[in-house]
Structure formats: C-alpha cells, structure tokens
C-alpha cells in the first residue's frame, strides 16, 4: 500500500500531464482512450507501456511531460465532493499531530478522501485509519479517490458512512483507544466529548477549521471540557519564488489562508489541567447582558 509504483505506466493508473506553460492535467489511463486539449488530441496508448517521466506529443505537436502524480498533485486535481485539505495543511497535520507508522487514527469528515490518503501513508500497513463521512455521495467519492491513488482498497482503511459525535455507540470496542483523532467538519466543538471518549490518554486531537469564529469555538470547547491540555492554534502560508538567472522575486500569487489548525493532548482520566496563567485581553470574553 505504501510503496510507490514503478515500471511502465499501465492502464488504470493516474498520470499527471504538464504542458510547456506548466499547466497540469490528471488523467486515468485507458487503452484506446484519448485526452483532448486545445493543442490537439493525445492518445493514452502513446503513454501506456512507456516509462515514468516520459515526454509525449499531442496531435498538434505540443510536448507533455508524463509522471505518476505525487500525492500533493493528486489530491488537488482529483474529483471533489467536499473541499479538499490543501497539501500544506495535510503536511502540517501529519507533522504536528505526530501521525506515526502503526498509529490508530480516527478521521471525522472524510470529504473527498484527500486527507485520508495522507493519513494512510503516514500510518502505514501496520496502522489503522477509521474515516467517518456522514454524506453517502462524499463517501463514495472519497472511496474512489483513495482506491485510485493506492491502486485498490488499502487494508489499513475503514470508511464508515455515518456521523461521528453525539449518539455514537460508546460501547463499540472498535471505537476506542485511538492515538489520534482528526476533525475536519463544520462544528467540531459538537464532537469534543466523543473525541475525549475514543482517545487514549496522551493521545492528540487535531481540528481543521476555516474561520476565526470556528477557531474560537473549538479552542474554548476543548478548554471547557477539562480533559485536554492547553490547545495550540496556528495557520500556515506558502509563497513560491520566481527564479530566472539573477531575476529572483516572490511569485505574484501565493497559497495564503486555507484554514486554521488546532491541536490538544488528552489528559489521563480524572486529571485536571492546571489553571492558565495568562491574563485574558480586555474584552476577550463576552459580557453578560
């Protein structure tokens, strides 16, 4: 599951095509099929059987570089249901949530399966990823994307079409003792109790939210629960650079705000977190009216 594919490009594989202007296209190879561009038609048969890193030409003579896609490119170009987690955020989740080989991870909000792919590669064949997705249409898109990238159903993955949170079966032995819980949903504060229930002591909760209002609510919900250490919150920005000889400058466009990340560690049962020593800013808390 975690080993990269090698050898000739084969039917059923996704490949990334890049034209001379740097524009990319993700296609799935099919014998006898064609990819139509403004520069002419490109036959899949010209790609199938060739090496990774090949160059093929369209009917109009335009050269296209052909590679098996990296996971970052695949997740941005694959079919979407829900919005995908950007590679820069997925990398931060894997790193700062410390998702390690062999870990038991629960993901709430599989969406289009983008983050699921990153988590599956991180936990490896000895780990476990249980992904909840409440919408059946999104769950099916996630399944197709994950199986396309890995070349089949990953043995470490269990996709659950249903809701994670209030009303979940607390007695299910398969939903306990997780090392990590990743929440990618509109209202993760509704799932704090469920997250605490399934996390092992010392485990970590990681939340991905889009707005400052969501950020405030999830941080205060984690603090108010009483079973987590002090949450950490941040965002990351990525800026490319243009390099042509001595003409070196920042790119005019950048991947700016995509979302906020929040992490918090699960305390042992019965342990009370020490009081915060920082004084809140004036007006930070809403006054009773």
Short mmCIF file of C-alpha atoms in Angstrom, two decimals, residues 32-170:
data_model
loop_
_atom_site.label_atom_id
_atom_site.label_comp_id
_atom_site.label_asym_id
_atom_site.label_seq_id
_atom_site.Cartn_x
_atom_site.Cartn_y
_atom_site.Cartn_z
CA UNK A 32 -7.82 3.19 -26.73
CA UNK A 33 -8.86 6.43 -24.97
CA UNK A 34 -7.80 9.97 -25.86
CA UNK A 35 -7.20 13.20 -23.94
CA UNK A 36 -8.43 16.27 -25.82
CA UNK A 37 -6.62 19.61 -25.44
CA UNK A 38 -6.50 22.95 -27.28
CA UNK A 39 -3.15 21.75 -28.63
CA UNK A 40 -4.65 18.61 -30.15
CA UNK A 41 -5.54 15.10 -29.08
CA UNK A 42 -3.19 12.96 -27.01
CA UNK A 43 -3.64 9.19 -27.21
CA UNK A 44 -3.48 7.19 -23.98
CA UNK A 45 -1.86 4.38 -25.98
CA UNK A 46 1.17 6.66 -26.54
CA UNK A 47 1.60 6.76 -22.74
CA UNK A 48 0.72 3.18 -21.77
CA UNK A 49 3.80 0.98 -21.61
CA UNK A 50 6.13 3.98 -21.51
CA UNK A 51 8.34 4.98 -18.58
CA UNK A 52 7.52 7.29 -15.71
CA UNK A 53 8.98 10.70 -16.62
CA UNK A 54 8.32 10.34 -20.35
CA UNK A 55 7.52 13.10 -22.87
CA UNK A 56 4.72 12.56 -25.38
CA UNK A 57 3.31 14.90 -28.02
CA UNK A 58 -0.25 15.80 -28.82
CA UNK A 59 -1.64 15.73 -32.35
CA UNK A 60 -0.71 19.41 -32.63
CA UNK A 61 2.90 18.74 -31.68
CA UNK A 62 2.79 20.13 -28.13
CA UNK A 63 5.06 18.16 -25.76
CA UNK A 64 3.64 16.94 -22.44
CA UNK A 65 5.76 15.63 -19.57
CA UNK A 66 4.17 12.48 -18.10
CA UNK A 67 4.67 11.49 -14.45
CA UNK A 68 2.89 9.34 -11.94
CA UNK A 69 1.39 12.06 -9.71
CA UNK A 70 2.82 12.95 -6.34
CA UNK A 71 0.24 12.85 -3.58
CA UNK A 72 0.15 16.66 -3.37
CA UNK A 73 -0.73 16.99 -7.04
CA UNK A 74 -3.17 14.09 -6.95
CA UNK A 75 -5.22 15.48 -4.05
CA UNK A 76 -5.54 18.90 -5.69
CA UNK A 77 -6.54 17.52 -9.09
CA UNK A 78 -8.73 14.54 -8.12
CA UNK A 79 -12.51 14.66 -8.32
CA UNK A 80 -14.02 16.55 -5.41
CA UNK A 81 -17.17 16.37 -3.37
CA UNK A 82 -16.29 18.46 -0.37
CA UNK A 83 -13.38 20.91 -0.42
CA UNK A 84 -10.02 19.19 -0.05
CA UNK A 85 -7.42 19.79 2.64
CA UNK A 86 -4.53 21.55 0.91
CA UNK A 87 -1.18 19.73 0.86
CA UNK A 88 0.44 22.39 3.05
CA UNK A 89 -2.19 21.75 5.74
CA UNK A 90 -2.10 17.97 5.31
CA UNK A 91 1.66 18.08 5.83
CA UNK A 92 1.20 20.16 8.98
CA UNK A 93 -1.40 17.71 10.28
CA UNK A 94 0.85 14.71 9.70
CA UNK A 95 3.81 16.51 11.31
CA UNK A 96 2.28 18.36 14.25
CA UNK A 97 -0.35 15.76 15.04
CA UNK A 98 2.61 13.34 15.02
CA UNK A 99 0.86 10.68 12.92
CA UNK A 100 3.31 7.78 13.04
CA UNK A 101 3.62 4.32 11.42
CA UNK A 102 1.35 1.87 13.23
CA UNK A 103 -0.86 4.56 14.77
CA UNK A 104 -4.61 4.14 15.31
CA UNK A 105 -6.22 7.24 13.78
CA UNK A 106 -9.85 8.29 13.57
CA UNK A 107 -10.80 10.86 10.93
CA UNK A 108 -14.17 12.62 11.12
CA UNK A 109 -15.11 14.21 7.80
CA UNK A 110 -13.51 12.16 5.00
CA UNK A 111 -14.78 14.62 2.38
CA UNK A 112 -13.10 13.79 -0.92
CA UNK A 113 -10.51 11.48 0.60
CA UNK A 114 -7.56 13.87 0.23
CA UNK A 115 -6.53 13.87 3.89
CA UNK A 116 -7.33 10.15 4.13
CA UNK A 117 -4.57 9.48 1.57
CA UNK A 118 -2.01 11.42 3.62
CA UNK A 119 -3.03 9.72 6.85
CA UNK A 120 -2.93 6.24 5.28
CA UNK A 121 0.60 6.80 4.02
CA UNK A 122 1.62 8.02 7.48
CA UNK A 123 0.15 5.12 9.50
CA UNK A 124 1.46 2.51 7.05
CA UNK A 125 0.33 -1.06 6.64
CA UNK A 126 0.52 -1.80 10.38
CA UNK A 127 -1.65 1.18 11.34
CA UNK A 128 -5.40 1.81 11.27
CA UNK A 129 -7.42 4.67 9.83
CA UNK A 130 -11.17 4.82 10.50
CA UNK A 131 -12.77 7.59 8.43
CA UNK A 132 -16.30 8.83 9.12
CA UNK A 133 -18.27 10.62 6.41
CA UNK A 134 -21.94 11.42 7.00
CA UNK A 135 -22.82 12.04 3.33
CA UNK A 136 -23.00 8.86 1.21
CA UNK A 137 -22.15 10.76 -2.01
CA UNK A 138 -18.99 12.23 -0.48
CA UNK A 139 -18.08 8.84 0.99
CA UNK A 140 -18.25 7.25 -2.46
CA UNK A 141 -16.05 9.98 -3.96
CA UNK A 142 -13.56 9.50 -1.11
CA UNK A 143 -13.52 5.75 -1.69
CA UNK A 144 -12.89 6.13 -5.42
CA UNK A 145 -10.09 8.68 -4.93
CA UNK A 146 -8.30 6.67 -2.25
CA UNK A 147 -8.53 3.41 -4.20
CA UNK A 148 -7.37 5.15 -7.39
CA UNK A 149 -4.27 6.55 -5.68
CA UNK A 150 -3.32 3.35 -3.88
CA UNK A 151 -4.31 1.03 -6.72
CA UNK A 152 -7.02 -0.71 -4.68
CA UNK A 153 -8.64 -0.74 -1.21
CA UNK A 154 -5.96 -0.02 1.44
CA UNK A 155 -6.06 -2.79 4.08
CA UNK A 156 -5.49 -0.26 6.87
CA UNK A 157 -8.59 1.78 5.96
CA UNK A 158 -12.15 1.53 7.20
CA UNK A 159 -14.63 4.00 5.69
CA UNK A 160 -17.78 4.49 7.75
CA UNK A 161 -20.79 6.22 6.20
CA UNK A 162 -22.29 7.87 9.25
CA UNK A 163 -21.94 10.55 11.88
CA UNK A 164 -19.15 10.82 14.42
CA UNK A 165 -20.18 12.59 17.59
CA UNK A 166 -23.25 12.67 19.84
CA UNK A 167 -25.25 9.44 19.70
CA UNK A 168 -22.26 7.35 18.70
CA UNK A 169 -22.10 3.85 20.20
CA UNK A 170 -19.78 4.31 23.18
#
